[in-house]
Structures are given as structure tokens and as C-alpha cells.
Amino acid sequence: MTRVLYPGSFDPITNGHLNLIERGVTVFGRLTVAVAQNVRKTALFTADERVAMIREALRESAGLGPDKVDVTTFEGLLVDYARKSGANVILRGLRALSDFEFEFQMTHMNRRLAPDIETIFMMTGEEHFYVASSLVREIAVFGGNLSGLVPTNVERLLEEKFKRR
Ligand code: PNS
């Protein structure tokens, strides 16, 4: 049986991520979004906040319920969490060529650590090719227009976060 994990920082989730989740569900039937707790980057939102905003975004914009998409967090190595949760496929999105080197390294390292877990890539939808959480955070800091880049609940949360600063 195929059990799919879609891991990432999701700080915050973007419409590019949502697009990948929808298409992942179309292909695999269901999947688990796994929010990494200890990301190398300094996180803007806590892991629990990221989980909550992903759940809301799935309900609001994608209409995907918990029967199709679980959302959870993990600490430590992704492959350890995959094993613990019984997942045998890691799903990752690829945008431009610039993603490739990191994904290539990570896939091979994960395969070395856990040869029984396969990483599968899907190309990000063309309308989201340039959308990255890091750019979204930067636009939010300077009060730019986020509409169409992130789900509406995330747009609201970002606006609130930076209004108060
Ligand atoms: O959304 P991101 O930041 O590109 O996701 C990267 C992520 C969280 C999937 C990756 O950093 C990860 O798996 N972190 C968990 C720790 C781990 O397993 N590191 C070794 C990777 S070879």
C-alpha cells in the first residue's frame, strides 16, 4: 500500500503548496502534510500555527477534508518520521531549476538513510512557479499585496501579524 507524506516548512503555506496537495490527492487518493518543526530557517509561525492555518486553508479553499489530507508535525529526521508513521513515499514539489540541487541532495541522502522510502516529485503548477514562502514573508513585512499568492486565511494572518509590529 502507498502511504504518502508531503513534508515541508510551510512557513506559511502558499497557493503553490495547495495546488500540489490537490494534485497529490488526485494521484494518491490521500496524503499526510508533515510540517517540519526544526527548520534550518528561523520560522515566522510556530509549527502549531502552521498546522492550524494549513487545516483551515484546506477547508476553505480546497475543500479537502481529513478523510483525504491529514496535517501533522514532526521533529527530527524526515525518514525516521516516515518510518514511524508507516509512510513509504515522500512527495515533493519542484519549481524552477534552482530547486533541483537541494532536492537532488536531499533525495539521495534520504535514500541512503532509508532505501525503502521513495521520493516522488511533481512539478508545481505553472501559475505558482515563482511563489515561495520566503518571498511571501518578505512581501508581508513590507505590506505588499499577497492576494492570489497564499490562501485567504493566511493572507489575513500575515496582515494581522505585521500590522501589530
Ligand atoms: O519546505 P522546505 O523547507 O523545503 O522543506 C525541507 C524539509 C523540512 C522537508 C527538510 O528540511 C527536512 O526533511 N527536514 C527534516 C530533517 C531532515 O530529515 N533532514 C535531512 C534531510 S536529508
mmCIF file of N, CA and C in Angstrom, residues 6-108:
data_model
loop_
_atom_site.group_PDB
_atom_site.id
_atom_site.type_symbol
_atom_site.label_atom_id
_atom_site.label_comp_id
_atom_site.label_asym_id
_atom_site.label_seq_id
_atom_site.Cartn_x
_atom_site.Cartn_y
_atom_site.Cartn_z
ATOM 1 N N TYR A 6 3.782 14.478 2.554
ATOM 2 C CA TYR A 6 4.199 15.689 1.826
ATOM 3 C C TYR A 6 4.825 16.619 2.876
ATOM 4 N N PRO A 7 6.166 16.563 3.033
ATOM 5 C CA PRO A 7 6.807 17.326 4.099
ATOM 6 C C PRO A 7 7.257 18.712 3.634
ATOM 7 N N GLY A 8 7.419 19.606 4.587
ATOM 8 C CA GLY A 8 7.953 20.926 4.249
ATOM 9 C C GLY A 8 7.919 21.834 5.455
ATOM 10 N N SER A 9 8.408 23.057 5.255
ATOM 11 C CA SER A 9 8.376 24.054 6.324
ATOM 12 C C SER A 9 7.012 24.748 6.358
ATOM 13 N N PHE A 10 6.443 25.002 5.197
ATOM 14 C CA PHE A 10 5.117 25.627 5.088
ATOM 15 C C PHE A 10 5.033 26.876 5.982
ATOM 16 N N ASP A 11 5.989 27.767 5.827
ATOM 17 C CA ASP A 11 6.063 28.932 6.724
ATOM 18 C C ASP A 11 5.940 30.242 5.942
ATOM 19 N N PRO A 12 4.771 30.562 5.401
ATOM 20 C CA PRO A 12 3.500 29.861 5.531
ATOM 21 C C PRO A 12 3.200 29.015 4.294
ATOM 22 N N ILE A 13 2.085 28.276 4.359
ATOM 23 C CA ILE A 13 1.614 27.549 3.175
ATOM 24 C C ILE A 13 1.248 28.556 2.085
ATOM 25 N N THR A 14 1.574 28.235 0.835
ATOM 26 C CA THR A 14 1.243 29.112 -0.303
ATOM 27 C C THR A 14 0.235 28.410 -1.206
ATOM 28 N N ASN A 15 -0.244 29.140 -2.208
ATOM 29 C CA ASN A 15 -1.155 28.508 -3.172
ATOM 30 C C ASN A 15 -0.429 27.458 -4.014
ATOM 31 N N GLY A 16 0.889 27.595 -4.123
ATOM 32 C CA GLY A 16 1.681 26.570 -4.817
ATOM 33 C C GLY A 16 1.629 25.250 -4.054
ATOM 34 N N HIS A 17 1.791 25.321 -2.724
ATOM 35 C CA HIS A 17 1.683 24.108 -1.898
ATOM 36 C C HIS A 17 0.279 23.493 -2.023
ATOM 37 N N LEU A 18 -0.731 24.367 -1.942
ATOM 38 C CA LEU A 18 -2.122 23.874 -2.009
ATOM 39 C C LEU A 18 -2.383 23.146 -3.316
ATOM 40 N N ASN A 19 -1.856 23.727 -4.393
ATOM 41 C CA ASN A 19 -2.012 23.114 -5.712
ATOM 42 C C ASN A 19 -1.397 21.715 -5.725
ATOM 43 N N LEU A 20 -0.232 21.590 -5.095
ATOM 44 C CA LEU A 20 0.435 20.288 -5.060
ATOM 45 C C LEU A 20 -0.345 19.283 -4.211
ATOM 46 N N ILE A 21 -0.913 19.766 -3.102
ATOM 47 C CA ILE A 21 -1.707 18.875 -2.242
ATOM 48 C C ILE A 21 -2.926 18.353 -3.027
ATOM 49 N N GLU A 22 -3.603 19.273 -3.722
ATOM 50 C CA GLU A 22 -4.786 18.854 -4.501
ATOM 51 C C GLU A 22 -4.412 17.809 -5.541
ATOM 52 N N ARG A 23 -3.309 18.060 -6.239
ATOM 53 C CA ARG A 23 -2.914 17.112 -7.303
ATOM 54 C C ARG A 23 -2.386 15.817 -6.708
ATOM 55 N N GLY A 24 -1.730 15.926 -5.551
ATOM 56 C CA GLY A 24 -1.253 14.719 -4.870
ATOM 57 C C GLY A 24 -2.426 13.828 -4.472
ATOM 58 N N VAL A 25 -3.497 14.453 -3.983
ATOM 59 C CA VAL A 25 -4.687 13.688 -3.593
ATOM 60 C C VAL A 25 -5.319 13.041 -4.826
ATOM 61 N N THR A 26 -5.326 13.759 -5.948
ATOM 62 C CA THR A 26 -5.878 13.186 -7.184
ATOM 63 C C THR A 26 -5.114 11.918 -7.579
ATOM 64 N N VAL A 27 -3.799 11.964 -7.421
ATOM 65 C CA VAL A 27 -2.992 10.808 -7.837
ATOM 66 C C VAL A 27 -3.022 9.684 -6.804
ATOM 67 N N PHE A 28 -2.858 10.056 -5.518
ATOM 68 C CA PHE A 28 -2.655 9.019 -4.496
ATOM 69 C C PHE A 28 -3.909 8.712 -3.647
ATOM 70 N N GLY A 29 -4.937 9.530 -3.783
ATOM 71 C CA GLY A 29 -6.158 9.282 -3.009
ATOM 72 C C GLY A 29 -6.153 10.014 -1.676
ATOM 73 N N ARG A 30 -5.062 9.906 -0.932
ATOM 74 C CA ARG A 30 -4.920 10.665 0.314
ATOM 75 C C ARG A 30 -3.435 10.854 0.621
ATOM 76 N N LEU A 31 -3.148 11.820 1.484
ATOM 77 C CA LEU A 31 -1.760 12.055 1.883
ATOM 78 C C LEU A 31 -1.712 12.785 3.219
ATOM 79 N N THR A 32 -0.506 12.786 3.800
ATOM 80 C CA THR A 32 -0.294 13.499 5.063
ATOM 81 C C THR A 32 0.665 14.666 4.829
ATOM 82 N N VAL A 33 0.215 15.854 5.183
ATOM 83 C CA VAL A 33 1.094 17.023 5.133
ATOM 84 C C VAL A 33 1.880 17.033 6.443
ATOM 85 N N ALA A 34 3.208 17.008 6.368
ATOM 86 C CA ALA A 34 4.034 16.930 7.576
ATOM 87 C C ALA A 34 4.857 18.210 7.715
ATOM 88 N N VAL A 35 4.525 18.983 8.719
ATOM 89 C CA VAL A 35 5.183 20.273 8.954
ATOM 90 C C VAL A 35 6.442 20.039 9.803
ATOM 91 N N ALA A 36 7.594 20.398 9.266
ATOM 92 C CA ALA A 36 8.847 20.212 10.000
ATOM 93 C C ALA A 36 8.949 21.239 11.115
ATOM 94 N N GLN A 37 9.276 20.754 12.320
ATOM 95 C CA GLN A 37 9.339 21.682 13.459
ATOM 96 C C GLN A 37 10.662 22.425 13.537
ATOM 97 N N ASN A 38 11.739 21.696 13.346
ATOM 98 C CA ASN A 38 13.040 22.340 13.461
ATOM 99 C C ASN A 38 13.617 22.636 12.091
ATOM 100 N N VAL A 39 13.129 23.673 11.492
ATOM 101 C CA VAL A 39 13.659 24.014 10.176
ATOM 102 C C VAL A 39 14.952 24.806 10.358
ATOM 103 N N ARG A 40 15.806 24.717 9.353
ATOM 104 C CA ARG A 40 17.070 25.453 9.460
ATOM 105 C C ARG A 40 16.827 26.955 9.514
ATOM 106 N N LYS A 41 15.764 27.359 8.800
ATOM 107 C CA LYS A 41 15.436 28.785 8.780
ATOM 108 C C LYS A 41 14.735 29.151 10.100
ATOM 109 N N THR A 42 14.817 30.415 10.485
ATOM 110 C CA THR A 42 14.058 30.847 11.659
ATOM 111 C C THR A 42 12.608 30.996 11.236
ATOM 112 N N ALA A 43 11.725 30.296 11.944
ATOM 113 C CA ALA A 43 10.337 30.271 11.497
ATOM 114 C C ALA A 43 9.581 31.530 11.915
ATOM 115 N N LEU A 44 8.684 31.959 11.041
ATOM 116 C CA LEU A 44 7.822 33.102 11.348
ATOM 117 C C LEU A 44 6.651 32.638 12.214
ATOM 118 N N PHE A 45 6.086 31.480 11.854
ATOM 119 C CA PHE A 45 4.960 30.911 12.597
ATOM 120 C C PHE A 45 5.421 29.648 13.328
ATOM 121 N N THR A 46 4.845 29.370 14.490
ATOM 122 C CA THR A 46 5.172 28.130 15.193
ATOM 123 C C THR A 46 4.600 26.955 14.388
ATOM 124 N N ALA A 47 5.091 25.761 14.701
ATOM 125 C CA ALA A 47 4.617 24.576 13.983
ATOM 126 C C ALA A 47 3.103 24.415 14.176
ATOM 127 N N ASP A 48 2.624 24.664 15.396
ATOM 128 C CA ASP A 48 1.182 24.517 15.646
ATOM 129 C C ASP A 48 0.371 25.542 14.848
ATOM 130 N N GLU A 49 0.893 26.759 14.753
ATOM 131 C CA GLU A 49 0.196 27.774 13.952
ATOM 132 C C GLU A 49 0.155 27.359 12.486
ATOM 133 N N ARG A 50 1.277 26.790 12.009
ATOM 134 C CA ARG A 50 1.323 26.373 10.606
ATOM 135 C C ARG A 50 0.344 25.233 10.339
ATOM 136 N N VAL A 51 0.258 24.300 11.282
ATOM 137 C CA VAL A 51 -0.703 23.198 11.123
ATOM 138 C C VAL A 51 -2.129 23.753 11.065
ATOM 139 N N ALA A 52 -2.436 24.655 11.990
ATOM 140 C CA ALA A 52 -3.802 25.215 12.044
ATOM 141 C C ALA A 52 -4.132 25.964 10.754
ATOM 142 N N MET A 53 -3.178 26.741 10.241
ATOM 143 C CA MET A 53 -3.504 27.512 9.032
ATOM 144 C C MET A 53 -3.611 26.615 7.801
ATOM 145 N N ILE A 54 -2.871 25.512 7.784
ATOM 146 C CA ILE A 54 -2.996 24.571 6.649
ATOM 147 C C ILE A 54 -4.365 23.906 6.693
ATOM 148 N N ARG A 55 -4.781 23.488 7.901
ATOM 149 C CA ARG A 55 -6.102 22.836 8.025
ATOM 150 C C ARG A 55 -7.208 23.775 7.558
ATOM 151 N N GLU A 56 -7.104 25.040 7.989
ATOM 152 C CA GLU A 56 -8.140 25.999 7.602
ATOM 153 C C GLU A 56 -8.114 26.250 6.093
ATOM 154 N N ALA A 57 -6.922 26.373 5.543
ATOM 155 C CA ALA A 57 -6.800 26.617 4.097
ATOM 156 C C ALA A 57 -7.382 25.452 3.304
ATOM 157 N N LEU A 58 -7.166 24.238 3.790
ATOM 158 C CA LEU A 58 -7.692 23.063 3.087
ATOM 159 C C LEU A 58 -9.212 23.060 3.107
ATOM 160 N N ARG A 59 -9.762 23.459 4.262
ATOM 161 C CA ARG A 59 -11.222 23.510 4.379
ATOM 162 C C ARG A 59 -11.785 24.614 3.491
ATOM 163 N N GLU A 60 -11.150 25.803 3.566
ATOM 164 C CA GLU A 60 -11.700 26.982 2.884
ATOM 165 C C GLU A 60 -11.493 26.959 1.379
ATOM 166 N N SER A 61 -10.228 26.735 0.959
ATOM 167 C CA SER A 61 -10.003 26.923 -0.467
ATOM 168 C C SER A 61 -9.986 25.641 -1.268
ATOM 169 N N ALA A 62 -9.639 24.531 -0.637
ATOM 170 C CA ALA A 62 -9.520 23.330 -1.457
ATOM 171 C C ALA A 62 -10.654 22.345 -1.200
ATOM 172 N N GLY A 63 -11.401 22.561 -0.119
ATOM 173 C CA GLY A 63 -12.483 21.629 0.197
ATOM 174 C C GLY A 63 -11.992 20.217 0.458
ATOM 175 N N LEU A 64 -10.784 20.107 0.984
ATOM 176 C CA LEU A 64 -10.218 18.778 1.250
ATOM 177 C C LEU A 64 -10.318 18.469 2.733
ATOM 178 N N GLY A 65 -11.078 17.453 3.071
ATOM 179 C CA GLY A 65 -11.301 17.107 4.472
ATOM 180 C C GLY A 65 -10.257 16.148 4.997
ATOM 181 N N PRO A 66 -10.345 15.829 6.312
ATOM 182 C CA PRO A 66 -9.368 14.929 6.942
ATOM 183 C C PRO A 66 -9.414 13.496 6.392
ATOM 184 N N ASP A 67 -10.477 13.159 5.652
ATOM 185 C CA ASP A 67 -10.502 11.827 5.015
ATOM 186 C C ASP A 67 -9.505 11.756 3.861
ATOM 187 N N LYS A 68 -9.119 12.929 3.335
ATOM 188 C CA LYS A 68 -8.188 12.964 2.204
ATOM 189 C C LYS A 68 -6.798 13.448 2.628
ATOM 190 N N VAL A 69 -6.776 14.441 3.534
ATOM 191 C CA VAL A 69 -5.494 15.044 3.923
ATOM 192 C C VAL A 69 -5.389 15.165 5.436
ATOM 193 N N ASP A 70 -4.386 14.522 6.007
ATOM 194 C CA ASP A 70 -4.025 14.712 7.424
ATOM 195 C C ASP A 70 -2.996 15.824 7.493
ATOM 196 N N VAL A 71 -2.991 16.577 8.574
ATOM 197 C CA VAL A 71 -1.911 17.558 8.742
ATOM 198 C C VAL A 71 -1.285 17.311 10.100
ATOM 199 N N THR A 72 0.028 17.196 10.121
ATOM 200 C CA THR A 72 0.705 16.865 11.363
ATOM 201 C C THR A 72 2.084 17.544 11.398
ATOM 202 N N THR A 73 2.773 17.424 12.530
ATOM 203 C CA THR A 73 4.135 17.970 12.597
ATOM 204 C C THR A 73 5.098 16.852 12.963
ATOM 205 N N PHE A 74 6.368 17.087 12.667
ATOM 206 C CA PHE A 74 7.370 16.112 13.093
ATOM 207 C C PHE A 74 8.650 16.828 13.501
ATOM 208 N N GLU A 75 9.378 16.150 14.387
ATOM 209 C CA GLU A 75 10.686 16.646 14.822
ATOM 210 C C GLU A 75 11.717 15.625 14.388
ATOM 211 N N GLY A 76 12.925 16.049 14.138
ATOM 212 C CA GLY A 76 13.980 15.094 13.802
ATOM 213 C C GLY A 76 13.997 14.783 12.322
ATOM 214 N N LEU A 77 14.556 13.611 12.006
ATOM 215 C CA LEU A 77 14.731 13.260 10.596
ATOM 216 C C LEU A 77 13.409 12.868 9.942
ATOM 217 N N LEU A 78 13.258 13.349 8.717
ATOM 218 C CA LEU A 78 12.049 13.035 7.957
ATOM 219 C C LEU A 78 11.882 11.524 7.759
ATOM 220 N N VAL A 79 12.976 10.842 7.421
ATOM 221 C CA VAL A 79 12.842 9.401 7.155
ATOM 222 C C VAL A 79 12.451 8.633 8.429
ATOM 223 N N ASP A 80 12.912 9.115 9.578
ATOM 224 C CA ASP A 80 12.515 8.455 10.834
ATOM 225 C C ASP A 80 11.016 8.626 11.057
ATOM 226 N N TYR A 81 10.547 9.842 10.781
ATOM 227 C CA TYR A 81 9.112 10.090 10.953
ATOM 228 C C TYR A 81 8.303 9.274 9.931
ATOM 229 N N ALA A 82 8.824 9.191 8.705
ATOM 230 C CA ALA A 82 8.125 8.407 7.667
ATOM 231 C C ALA A 82 7.991 6.963 8.138
ATOM 232 N N ARG A 83 9.067 6.404 8.637
ATOM 233 C CA ARG A 83 9.029 5.010 9.123
ATOM 234 C C ARG A 83 8.025 4.854 10.252
ATOM 235 N N LYS A 84 8.120 5.792 11.211
ATOM 236 C CA LYS A 84 7.252 5.716 12.394
ATOM 237 C C LYS A 84 5.768 5.790 12.001
ATOM 238 N N SER A 85 5.491 6.603 10.976
ATOM 239 C CA SER A 85 4.089 6.794 10.607
ATOM 240 C C SER A 85 3.643 5.825 9.509
ATOM 241 N N GLY A 86 4.545 4.966 9.089
ATOM 242 C CA GLY A 86 4.176 3.947 8.094
ATOM 243 C C GLY A 86 4.126 4.466 6.664
ATOM 244 N N ALA A 87 4.767 5.614 6.403
ATOM 245 C CA ALA A 87 4.757 6.158 5.035
ATOM 246 C C ALA A 87 5.895 5.541 4.221
ATOM 247 N N ASN A 88 5.619 5.280 2.947
ATOM 248 C CA ASN A 88 6.680 4.740 2.089
ATOM 249 C C ASN A 88 6.982 5.628 0.881
ATOM 250 N N VAL A 89 6.270 6.760 0.790
ATOM 251 C CA VAL A 89 6.528 7.712 -0.300
ATOM 252 C C VAL A 89 6.620 9.122 0.275
ATOM 253 N N ILE A 90 7.651 9.845 -0.163
ATOM 254 C CA ILE A 90 7.779 11.271 0.174
ATOM 255 C C ILE A 90 7.451 12.044 -1.102
ATOM 256 N N LEU A 91 6.503 12.961 -1.002
ATOM 257 C CA LEU A 91 6.134 13.771 -2.167
ATOM 258 C C LEU A 91 6.761 15.156 -2.018
ATOM 259 N N ARG A 92 7.405 15.629 -3.096
ATOM 260 C CA ARG A 92 7.964 16.982 -3.058
ATOM 261 C C ARG A 92 7.590 17.705 -4.353
ATOM 262 N N GLY A 93 7.448 19.018 -4.246
ATOM 263 C CA GLY A 93 7.163 19.831 -5.426
ATOM 264 C C GLY A 93 8.451 20.389 -5.987
ATOM 265 N N LEU A 94 8.519 20.505 -7.312
ATOM 266 C CA LEU A 94 9.676 21.130 -7.952
ATOM 267 C C LEU A 94 9.198 22.349 -8.715
ATOM 268 N N ARG A 95 9.843 23.481 -8.427
ATOM 269 C CA ARG A 95 9.505 24.687 -9.184
ATOM 270 C C ARG A 95 10.558 24.839 -10.286
ATOM 271 N N ALA A 96 11.367 25.828 -10.176
ATOM 272 C CA ALA A 96 12.358 26.066 -11.229
ATOM 273 C C ALA A 96 13.595 25.208 -10.989
ATOM 274 N N LEU A 97 14.544 25.352 -11.897
ATOM 275 C CA LEU A 97 15.796 24.602 -11.833
ATOM 276 C C LEU A 97 16.519 24.821 -10.505
ATOM 277 N N SER A 98 16.327 26.002 -9.928
ATOM 278 C CA SER A 98 17.019 26.349 -8.685
ATOM 279 C C SER A 98 16.656 25.414 -7.535
ATOM 280 N N ASP A 99 15.498 24.785 -7.578
ATOM 281 C CA ASP A 99 15.124 23.830 -6.526
ATOM 282 C C ASP A 99 15.907 22.530 -6.667
ATOM 283 N N PHE A 100 16.377 22.276 -7.880
ATOM 284 C CA PHE A 100 16.822 20.925 -8.193
ATOM 285 C C PHE A 100 17.984 20.455 -7.330
ATOM 286 N N GLU A 101 18.986 21.321 -7.141
ATOM 287 C CA GLU A 101 20.193 20.874 -6.454
ATOM 288 C C GLU A 101 19.898 20.421 -5.019
ATOM 289 N N PHE A 102 19.118 21.232 -4.300
ATOM 290 C CA PHE A 102 18.759 20.891 -2.924
ATOM 291 C C PHE A 102 17.929 19.604 -2.890
ATOM 292 N N GLU A 103 16.969 19.509 -3.803
ATOM 293 C CA GLU A 103 16.095 18.322 -3.821
ATOM 294 C C GLU A 103 16.884 17.069 -4.182
ATOM 295 N N PHE A 104 17.822 17.226 -5.096
ATOM 296 C CA PHE A 104 18.666 16.121 -5.534
ATOM 297 C C PHE A 104 19.477 15.577 -4.348
ATOM 298 N N GLN A 105 20.110 16.521 -3.629
ATOM 299 C CA GLN A 105 20.916 16.144 -2.454
ATOM 300 C C GLN A 105 20.052 15.465 -1.394
ATOM 301 N N MET A 106 18.907 16.103 -1.120
ATOM 302 C CA MET A 106 18.053 15.606 -0.048
ATOM 303 C C MET A 106 17.508 14.219 -0.399
ATOM 304 N N THR A 107 17.102 14.041 -1.644
ATOM 305 C CA THR A 107 16.549 12.749 -2.063
ATOM 306 C C THR A 107 17.585 11.638 -1.907
ATOM 307 N N HIS A 108 18.812 11.912 -2.351
ATOM 308 C CA HIS A 108 19.846 10.875 -2.263
ATOM 309 C C HIS A 108 20.227 10.589 -0.817
#
